[in-house]
Amino acid sequence: MGVGISVNFDFLKDNHEYADIKTIGIPRALQYYRYGTLWREFFGALGIECVLSEETNKDIVSAGVSRSIDEACYSLKVYLGHVASLIGKCDAVFIPRIAGERVRTKFCTRFEALYDTVATIFSGEGIKLVTMSHDWESEFGIDEAYIELGMKFGRTKSEAKKAYSAALKAAAQEEKSLARAQRAVLGGDSIKLLLAAHPYIAHDPYIGGQTEKFLRGLGCDVLYVDRADTDAAVKRSHAIVHTLPWLESREILGTIDLYKKRADGVILMSAYPCCADSMTNEYIIRTVKDIPILQITMDVQDGTAGLETRLESFVDIIKFRENGRYGEKE
């Protein structure tokens, strides 16, 4: 995510369709865990109050499941629950169309279709939606899309550009801080496990958060894909495979390759049934041979006993592998 902006204002239009919106709801799910700081800072700089949904909990999951088809992935069900939780708490809910970020790579199509999915499912529930197209292949690009969005709230081009610049800077500073903290962890003596998962899985307290908490209780440090050098990871992934279309899958694959001599193990965590992960994870398991890998699939469930048993066994195996017998590395 760069800080510099090069905008062709000729594409931008004076359209103030969101000018009456004073509070904007942001579901704390899916790509919130990638762009959340950018969104909060952007709307805040425009003078729009952000209303975040609560962290994922059982009630939110149940609300999402009730609005979803069975075949939808767990992550989408969770997202729908977050949208439902914002009804009546804000003037509108922000649901961007997110198709791509880097040239020649894409996100899962669920993100590109997210606005239409939400608009259809919640039609008739009195919820107003705000959207934009976040895609390098769109008519005029990502920077212009954000600035046009700011103008739709009744701001001038200059005000919208200033708000976007401030948001980019804040997001970049946070990324650097988190990356610096992870580099410090890599220099420690503890068992280090890479949680190789999409950010909305790894950082959601109800999903990946349970895994992190349990592993830390076992004395392990947890590493994250989005806190590594993702530019280097994507570059490394292209040297491994040319045909992988999804950006976050490339980040996961490339980070595993970058960390395979620095981490002690990899936990591949997916949300059932993620189509991208079903292909990428199979490739990783078949080709990455020099680091222990545990594959975990999360779905709608309340209990964690099975998850904890598998994680504890995995850590024991790593201790045995590194020391020749259980418990020596304490």
CSV table of N, CA and C in Angstrom, one decimal, residues 172-299:
chain,number,residue,atom,x,y,z
A,172,ALA,N,0.1,3.0,6.4
A,172,ALA,CA,1.5,2.6,6.1
A,172,ALA,C,2.3,2.6,7.4
A,173,GLN,N,2.0,3.6,8.3
A,173,GLN,CA,2.7,3.6,9.6
A,173,GLN,C,2.4,2.4,10.5
A,174,GLU,N,1.1,2.0,10.4
A,174,GLU,CA,0.7,0.9,11.2
A,174,GLU,C,1.3,-0.4,10.7
A,175,GLU,N,1.4,-0.5,9.3
A,175,GLU,CA,2.0,-1.7,8.7
A,175,GLU,C,3.5,-1.8,9.1
A,176,LYS,N,4.2,-0.7,9.1
A,176,LYS,CA,5.6,-0.7,9.5
A,176,LYS,C,5.8,-1.1,10.9
A,177,SER,N,4.9,-0.6,11.8
A,177,SER,CA,5.0,-0.9,13.2
A,177,SER,C,4.8,-2.4,13.5
A,178,LEU,N,3.8,-3.0,12.8
A,178,LEU,CA,3.5,-4.4,13.0
A,178,LEU,C,4.6,-5.2,12.4
A,179,ALA,N,5.1,-4.8,11.3
A,179,ALA,CA,6.2,-5.6,10.7
A,179,ALA,C,7.5,-5.5,11.5
A,180,ARG,N,7.8,-4.4,12.1
A,180,ARG,CA,8.9,-4.2,13.0
A,180,ARG,C,8.8,-5.1,14.2
A,181,ALA,N,7.6,-5.2,14.8
A,181,ALA,CA,7.4,-6.1,16.0
A,181,ALA,C,7.6,-7.5,15.6
A,182,GLN,N,7.1,-7.9,14.4
A,182,GLN,CA,7.3,-9.3,14.0
A,182,GLN,C,8.8,-9.7,13.8
A,183,ARG,N,9.5,-8.7,13.2
A,183,ARG,CA,11.0,-9.0,13.0
A,183,ARG,C,11.6,-9.2,14.4
A,184,ALA,N,11.2,-8.5,15.4
A,184,ALA,CA,11.8,-8.7,16.7
A,184,ALA,C,11.5,-10.1,17.2
A,185,VAL,N,10.3,-10.6,17.0
A,185,VAL,CA,9.9,-11.9,17.4
A,185,VAL,C,10.8,-13.0,16.7
A,186,LEU,N,11.1,-12.7,15.5
A,186,LEU,CA,11.9,-13.7,14.7
A,186,LEU,C,13.3,-13.9,15.4
A,187,GLY,N,13.7,-12.9,16.1
A,187,GLY,CA,15.1,-13.0,16.7
A,187,GLY,C,15.0,-13.6,18.1
A,188,GLY,N,13.8,-14.0,18.6
A,188,GLY,CA,13.7,-14.7,19.9
A,188,GLY,C,14.0,-16.2,19.9
A,189,ASP,N,14.0,-16.7,21.1
A,189,ASP,CA,14.4,-18.2,21.2
A,189,ASP,C,13.1,-19.1,21.3
A,190,SER,N,11.9,-18.5,21.4
A,190,SER,CA,10.7,-19.3,21.5
A,190,SER,C,10.4,-20.1,20.3
A,191,ILE,N,9.5,-21.0,20.4
A,191,ILE,CA,9.0,-21.7,19.2
A,191,ILE,C,8.2,-20.7,18.4
A,192,LYS,N,8.4,-20.6,17.1
A,192,LYS,CA,7.8,-19.6,16.3
A,192,LYS,C,6.9,-20.3,15.2
A,193,LEU,N,5.6,-20.1,15.2
A,193,LEU,CA,4.7,-20.7,14.3
A,193,LEU,C,4.1,-19.7,13.4
A,194,LEU,N,4.1,-19.9,12.1
A,194,LEU,CA,3.5,-19.0,11.1
A,194,LEU,C,2.1,-19.4,10.9
A,195,LEU,N,1.2,-18.5,11.3
A,195,LEU,CA,-0.3,-18.7,11.0
A,195,LEU,C,-0.6,-18.3,9.6
A,196,ALA,N,-0.5,-19.2,8.7
A,196,ALA,CA,-0.6,-18.9,7.3
A,196,ALA,C,-2.1,-18.9,6.9
A,197,ALA,N,-2.7,-17.8,7.0
A,197,ALA,CA,-4.1,-17.6,6.7
A,197,ALA,C,-4.4,-16.2,6.2
A,198,HIS,N,-5.6,-16.1,5.6
A,198,HIS,CA,-6.0,-14.8,5.2
A,198,HIS,C,-6.2,-13.9,6.5
A,199,PRO,N,-5.9,-12.6,6.4
A,199,PRO,CA,-6.0,-11.7,7.6
A,199,PRO,C,-7.3,-11.8,8.3
A,200,TYR,N,-8.4,-12.0,7.5
A,200,TYR,CA,-9.7,-12.0,8.2
A,200,TYR,C,-10.0,-13.4,8.9
A,201,ILE,N,-9.1,-14.3,8.7
A,201,ILE,CA,-9.1,-15.5,9.5
A,201,ILE,C,-8.1,-15.4,10.7
A,202,ALA,N,-6.9,-15.0,10.4
A,202,ALA,CA,-5.9,-14.9,11.4
A,202,ALA,C,-6.2,-13.9,12.5
A,203,HIS,N,-6.7,-12.8,12.1
A,203,HIS,CA,-6.9,-11.7,13.1
A,203,HIS,C,-8.3,-11.6,13.7
A,204,ASP,N,-9.2,-12.4,13.2
A,204,ASP,CA,-10.6,-12.3,13.8
A,204,ASP,C,-10.5,-13.0,15.2
A,205,PRO,N,-10.8,-12.3,16.3
A,205,PRO,CA,-10.7,-12.9,17.6
A,205,PRO,C,-11.4,-14.2,17.8
A,206,TYR,N,-12.6,-14.3,17.1
A,206,TYR,CA,-13.4,-15.5,17.3
A,206,TYR,C,-12.9,-16.7,16.5
A,207,ILE,N,-12.0,-16.4,15.5
A,207,ILE,CA,-11.5,-17.5,14.6
A,207,ILE,C,-10.1,-17.7,14.9
A,208,GLY,N,-9.2,-17.0,14.3
A,208,GLY,CA,-7.8,-17.2,14.5
A,208,GLY,C,-7.3,-16.7,15.9
A,209,GLY,N,-8.1,-15.8,16.5
A,209,GLY,CA,-7.7,-15.3,17.8
A,209,GLY,C,-7.6,-16.4,18.9
A,210,GLN,N,-8.5,-17.4,18.7
A,210,GLN,CA,-8.5,-18.6,19.7
A,210,GLN,C,-7.2,-19.4,19.5
A,211,THR,N,-6.8,-19.5,18.3
A,211,THR,CA,-5.5,-20.2,18.0
A,211,THR,C,-4.3,-19.5,18.6
A,212,GLU,N,-4.3,-18.2,18.4
A,212,GLU,CA,-3.1,-17.4,18.9
A,212,GLU,C,-3.1,-17.5,20.4
A,213,LYS,N,-4.2,-17.3,21.0
A,213,LYS,CA,-4.3,-17.3,22.5
A,213,LYS,C,-3.8,-18.7,23.1
A,214,PHE,N,-4.2,-19.8,22.4
A,214,PHE,CA,-3.8,-21.1,22.9
A,214,PHE,C,-2.3,-21.3,22.7
A,215,LEU,N,-1.8,-21.0,21.5
A,215,LEU,CA,-0.4,-21.2,21.2
A,215,LEU,C,0.5,-20.3,22.2
A,216,ARG,N,0.1,-19.1,22.5
A,216,ARG,CA,0.9,-18.3,23.4
A,216,ARG,C,0.9,-19.0,24.8
A,217,GLY,N,-0.2,-19.6,25.1
A,217,GLY,CA,-0.3,-20.3,26.4
A,217,GLY,C,0.7,-21.5,26.5
A,218,LEU,N,1.0,-22.0,25.3
A,218,LEU,CA,2.0,-23.1,25.2
A,218,LEU,C,3.4,-22.6,25.1
A,219,GLY,N,3.6,-21.3,25.2
A,219,GLY,CA,4.9,-20.7,25.1
A,219,GLY,C,5.4,-20.4,23.7
A,220,CYS,N,4.5,-20.4,22.7
A,220,CYS,CA,4.9,-20.1,21.3
A,220,CYS,C,4.6,-18.7,21.0
A,221,ASP,N,5.4,-18.2,20.0
A,221,ASP,CA,5.1,-16.9,19.4
A,221,ASP,C,4.4,-17.2,18.0
A,222,VAL,N,3.5,-16.3,17.7
A,222,VAL,CA,2.7,-16.5,16.4
A,222,VAL,C,3.2,-15.4,15.4
A,223,LEU,N,3.5,-15.9,14.2
A,223,LEU,CA,3.8,-15.0,13.1
A,223,LEU,C,2.7,-14.9,12.1
A,224,TYR,N,2.6,-13.8,11.4
A,224,TYR,CA,1.5,-13.6,10.5
A,224,TYR,C,2.0,-13.2,9.1
A,225,VAL,N,1.2,-13.7,8.1
A,225,VAL,CA,1.6,-13.4,6.7
A,225,VAL,C,1.6,-11.9,6.4
A,226,ASP,N,0.6,-11.2,6.9
A,226,ASP,CA,0.5,-9.8,6.5
A,226,ASP,C,1.4,-8.9,7.3
A,227,ARG,N,2.2,-9.5,8.2
A,227,ARG,CA,3.2,-8.7,8.9
A,227,ARG,C,4.6,-9.0,8.4
A,228,ALA,N,4.7,-9.8,7.4
A,228,ALA,CA,6.0,-10.1,6.8
A,228,ALA,C,6.2,-9.1,5.6
A,229,ASP,N,7.2,-9.3,4.9
A,229,ASP,CA,7.5,-8.5,3.7
A,229,ASP,C,6.7,-9.0,2.6
A,230,THR,N,5.4,-8.5,2.4
A,230,THR,CA,4.5,-9.1,1.4
A,230,THR,C,5.0,-8.8,0.0
A,231,ASP,N,5.7,-7.7,-0.3
A,231,ASP,CA,6.2,-7.5,-1.6
A,231,ASP,C,7.2,-8.6,-2.0
A,232,ALA,N,8.1,-8.9,-1.0
A,232,ALA,CA,9.1,-10.0,-1.3
A,232,ALA,C,8.4,-11.3,-1.4
A,233,ALA,N,7.3,-11.5,-0.6
A,233,ALA,CA,6.6,-12.8,-0.6
A,233,ALA,C,5.9,-13.0,-2.0
A,234,VAL,N,5.3,-12.0,-2.5
A,234,VAL,CA,4.6,-12.1,-3.8
A,234,VAL,C,5.7,-12.4,-4.9
A,235,LYS,N,6.8,-11.7,-4.8
A,235,LYS,CA,7.9,-11.9,-5.8
A,235,LYS,C,8.4,-13.3,-5.7
A,236,ARG,N,8.6,-13.8,-4.5
A,236,ARG,CA,9.0,-15.2,-4.3
A,236,ARG,C,8.0,-16.2,-4.8
A,237,SER,N,6.7,-15.9,-4.7
A,237,SER,CA,5.7,-16.8,-5.1
A,237,SER,C,5.7,-17.0,-6.6
A,238,HIS,N,6.0,-15.9,-7.3
A,238,HIS,CA,6.1,-16.0,-8.8
A,238,HIS,C,7.2,-16.9,-9.3
A,239,ALA,N,8.3,-17.0,-8.5
A,239,ALA,CA,9.4,-17.9,-8.8
A,239,ALA,C,9.0,-19.3,-8.6
A,240,ILE,N,8.0,-19.5,-7.7
A,240,ILE,CA,7.5,-20.9,-7.4
A,240,ILE,C,6.5,-21.4,-8.3
A,241,VAL,N,5.5,-20.5,-8.6
A,241,VAL,CA,4.4,-20.9,-9.5
A,241,VAL,C,3.9,-19.7,-10.3
A,242,HIS,N,3.6,-19.9,-11.5
A,242,HIS,CA,3.2,-18.8,-12.4
A,242,HIS,C,1.6,-18.6,-12.5
A,243,THR,N,0.9,-19.7,-12.2
A,243,THR,CA,-0.5,-19.7,-12.5
A,243,THR,C,-1.5,-19.4,-11.3
A,244,LEU,N,-0.9,-19.0,-10.2
A,244,LEU,CA,-1.8,-18.7,-9.0
A,244,LEU,C,-2.4,-17.4,-9.2
A,245,PRO,N,-3.7,-17.2,-9.3
A,245,PRO,CA,-4.3,-15.9,-9.6
A,245,PRO,C,-4.6,-15.0,-8.4
A,246,TRP,N,-4.7,-15.6,-7.2
A,246,TRP,CA,-5.2,-14.8,-6.0
A,246,TRP,C,-4.0,-14.2,-5.2
A,247,LEU,N,-4.1,-12.9,-5.0
A,247,LEU,CA,-3.1,-12.1,-4.3
A,247,LEU,C,-2.8,-12.7,-2.9
A,248,GLU,N,-3.8,-12.9,-2.1
A,248,GLU,CA,-3.5,-13.3,-0.7
A,248,GLU,C,-3.0,-14.8,-0.7
A,249,SER,N,-3.3,-15.6,-1.7
A,249,SER,CA,-2.7,-16.9,-1.8
A,249,SER,C,-1.3,-16.8,-2.1
A,250,ARG,N,-0.9,-15.9,-3.0
A,250,ARG,CA,0.5,-15.7,-3.3
A,250,ARG,C,1.3,-15.2,-2.0
A,251,GLU,N,0.6,-14.3,-1.3
A,251,GLU,CA,1.3,-13.8,-0.1
A,251,GLU,C,1.5,-14.9,0.9
A,252,ILE,N,0.6,-15.8,1.0
A,252,ILE,CA,0.7,-17.0,1.9
A,252,ILE,C,1.8,-17.9,1.5
A,253,LEU,N,1.8,-18.3,0.2
A,253,LEU,CA,2.8,-19.2,-0.4
A,253,LEU,C,4.2,-18.6,-0.3
A,254,GLY,N,4.3,-17.3,-0.6
A,254,GLY,CA,5.6,-16.6,-0.6
A,254,GLY,C,6.2,-16.5,0.8
A,255,THR,N,5.3,-16.2,1.7
A,255,THR,CA,5.8,-16.0,3.1
A,255,THR,C,6.2,-17.3,3.7
A,256,ILE,N,5.5,-18.4,3.4
A,256,ILE,CA,6.0,-19.7,3.9
A,256,ILE,C,7.4,-20.0,3.4
A,257,ASP,N,7.7,-19.6,2.1
A,257,ASP,CA,9.0,-19.8,1.5
A,257,ASP,C,10.0,-18.9,2.2
A,258,LEU,N,9.6,-17.7,2.5
A,258,LEU,CA,10.5,-16.8,3.2
A,258,LEU,C,10.9,-17.2,4.6
A,259,TYR,N,9.9,-17.8,5.3
A,259,TYR,CA,10.0,-18.1,6.7
A,259,TYR,C,10.4,-19.5,7.0
A,260,LYS,N,10.5,-20.4,6.0
A,260,LYS,CA,10.7,-21.8,6.3
A,260,LYS,C,11.9,-22.2,7.0
A,261,LYS,N,12.9,-21.3,7.0
A,261,LYS,CA,14.1,-21.5,7.7
A,261,LYS,C,14.2,-20.7,9.0
A,262,ARG,N,13.2,-19.9,9.2
A,262,ARG,CA,13.2,-19.0,10.4
A,262,ARG,C,12.0,-19.3,11.4
A,263,ALA,N,11.0,-19.9,10.9
A,263,ALA,CA,9.9,-20.4,11.7
A,263,ALA,C,10.1,-21.9,12.0
A,264,ASP,N,9.4,-22.3,13.0
A,264,ASP,CA,9.5,-23.8,13.4
A,264,ASP,C,8.4,-24.6,12.9
A,265,GLY,N,7.3,-24.0,12.4
A,265,GLY,CA,6.2,-24.7,11.9
A,265,GLY,C,5.2,-23.8,11.2
A,266,VAL,N,4.3,-24.3,10.4
A,266,VAL,CA,3.3,-23.6,9.7
A,266,VAL,C,1.9,-24.1,10.0
A,267,ILE,N,1.0,-23.2,10.4
A,267,ILE,CA,-0.4,-23.7,10.6
A,267,ILE,C,-1.2,-23.1,9.4
A,268,LEU,N,-1.6,-23.9,8.5
A,268,LEU,CA,-2.5,-23.5,7.4
A,268,LEU,C,-3.9,-23.5,7.9
A,269,MET,N,-4.5,-22.3,8.1
A,269,MET,CA,-5.8,-22.2,8.6
A,269,MET,C,-6.8,-21.6,7.5
A,270,SER,N,-7.9,-22.3,7.3
A,270,SER,CA,-8.8,-21.9,6.3
A,270,SER,C,-10.2,-21.9,6.8
A,271,ALA,N,-11.1,-21.2,6.1
A,271,ALA,CA,-12.5,-21.2,6.4
A,271,ALA,C,-13.2,-22.0,5.4
A,272,TYR,N,-14.0,-23.0,5.9
A,272,TYR,CA,-14.7,-23.9,5.0
A,272,TYR,C,-15.9,-23.3,4.3
A,273,PRO,N,-16.1,-23.5,3.0
A,273,PRO,CA,-15.2,-24.2,2.1
A,273,PRO,C,-14.6,-23.1,1.2
A,274,CYS,N,-13.4,-22.7,1.5
A,274,CYS,CA,-12.7,-21.7,0.7
A,274,CYS,C,-12.1,-22.3,-0.6
A,275,CYS,N,-12.6,-21.8,-1.7
A,275,CYS,CA,-12.1,-22.4,-3.0
A,275,CYS,C,-10.7,-22.1,-3.2
A,276,ALA,N,-10.2,-20.9,-3.0
A,276,ALA,CA,-8.8,-20.5,-3.2
A,276,ALA,C,-7.9,-21.4,-2.3
A,277,ASP,N,-8.3,-21.5,-1.0
A,277,ASP,CA,-7.4,-22.3,-0.1
A,277,ASP,C,-7.4,-23.8,-0.5
A,278,SER,N,-8.5,-24.3,-1.0
A,278,SER,CA,-8.6,-25.7,-1.3
A,278,SER,C,-7.6,-26.1,-2.3
A,279,MET,N,-7.2,-25.1,-3.2
A,279,MET,CA,-6.2,-25.4,-4.2
A,279,MET,C,-4.8,-25.0,-3.7
A,280,THR,N,-4.7,-23.8,-3.1
A,280,THR,CA,-3.4,-23.4,-2.7
A,280,THR,C,-2.8,-24.2,-1.6
A,281,ASN,N,-3.6,-24.6,-0.6
A,281,ASN,CA,-3.1,-25.4,0.5
A,281,ASN,C,-2.7,-26.8,0.1
A,282,GLU,N,-3.4,-27.4,-0.9
A,282,GLU,CA,-3.1,-28.7,-1.4
A,282,GLU,C,-1.7,-28.6,-2.1
A,283,TYR,N,-1.5,-27.5,-2.8
A,283,TYR,CA,-0.2,-27.3,-3.5
A,283,TYR,C,0.9,-27.1,-2.4
A,284,ILE,N,0.7,-26.4,-1.4
A,284,ILE,CA,1.7,-26.1,-0.3
A,284,ILE,C,2.0,-27.5,0.4
A,285,ILE,N,1.0,-28.2,0.7
A,285,ILE,CA,1.3,-29.5,1.4
A,285,ILE,C,2.1,-30.5,0.6
A,286,ARG,N,1.8,-30.5,-0.7
A,286,ARG,CA,2.5,-31.4,-1.6
A,286,ARG,C,3.9,-31.0,-2.0
A,287,THR,N,4.2,-29.7,-1.9
A,287,THR,CA,5.5,-29.2,-2.4
A,287,THR,C,6.5,-28.7,-1.3
A,288,VAL,N,5.9,-28.2,-0.2
A,288,VAL,CA,6.8,-27.7,0.9
A,288,VAL,C,7.2,-28.9,1.8
A,289,LYS,N,8.4,-29.3,1.8
A,289,LYS,CA,8.8,-30.5,2.5
A,289,LYS,C,9.7,-30.3,3.7
A,290,ASP,N,10.2,-29.0,3.9
A,290,ASP,CA,11.3,-28.9,4.9
A,290,ASP,C,10.8,-28.1,6.1
A,291,ILE,N,9.5,-28.1,6.4
A,291,ILE,CA,9.0,-27.5,7.6
A,291,ILE,C,7.7,-28.1,8.0
A,292,PRO,N,7.5,-28.4,9.3
A,292,PRO,CA,6.2,-29.1,9.7
A,292,PRO,C,5.0,-28.2,9.4
A,293,ILE,N,4.0,-28.8,8.8
A,293,ILE,CA,2.7,-28.1,8.5
A,293,ILE,C,1.5,-28.8,9.1
A,294,LEU,N,0.7,-28.0,9.7
A,294,LEU,CA,-0.6,-28.4,10.2
A,294,LEU,C,-1.7,-27.7,9.5
A,295,GLN,N,-2.6,-28.5,8.9
A,295,GLN,CA,-3.8,-27.9,8.2
A,295,GLN,C,-5.0,-27.9,9.1
A,296,ILE,N,-5.7,-26.8,9.2
A,296,ILE,CA,-6.9,-26.7,10.0
A,296,ILE,C,-7.9,-25.9,9.2
A,297,THR,N,-9.1,-26.5,9.2
A,297,THR,CA,-10.3,-25.9,8.6
A,297,THR,C,-11.3,-25.5,9.6
A,298,MET,N,-11.6,-24.2,9.6
A,298,MET,CA,-12.6,-23.7,10.6
A,298,MET,C,-14.0,-23.6,10.0
A,299,ASP,N,-15.0,-23.9,10.8
A,299,ASP,CA,-16.4,-23.8,10.3
A,299,ASP,C,-17.2,-23.4,11.5
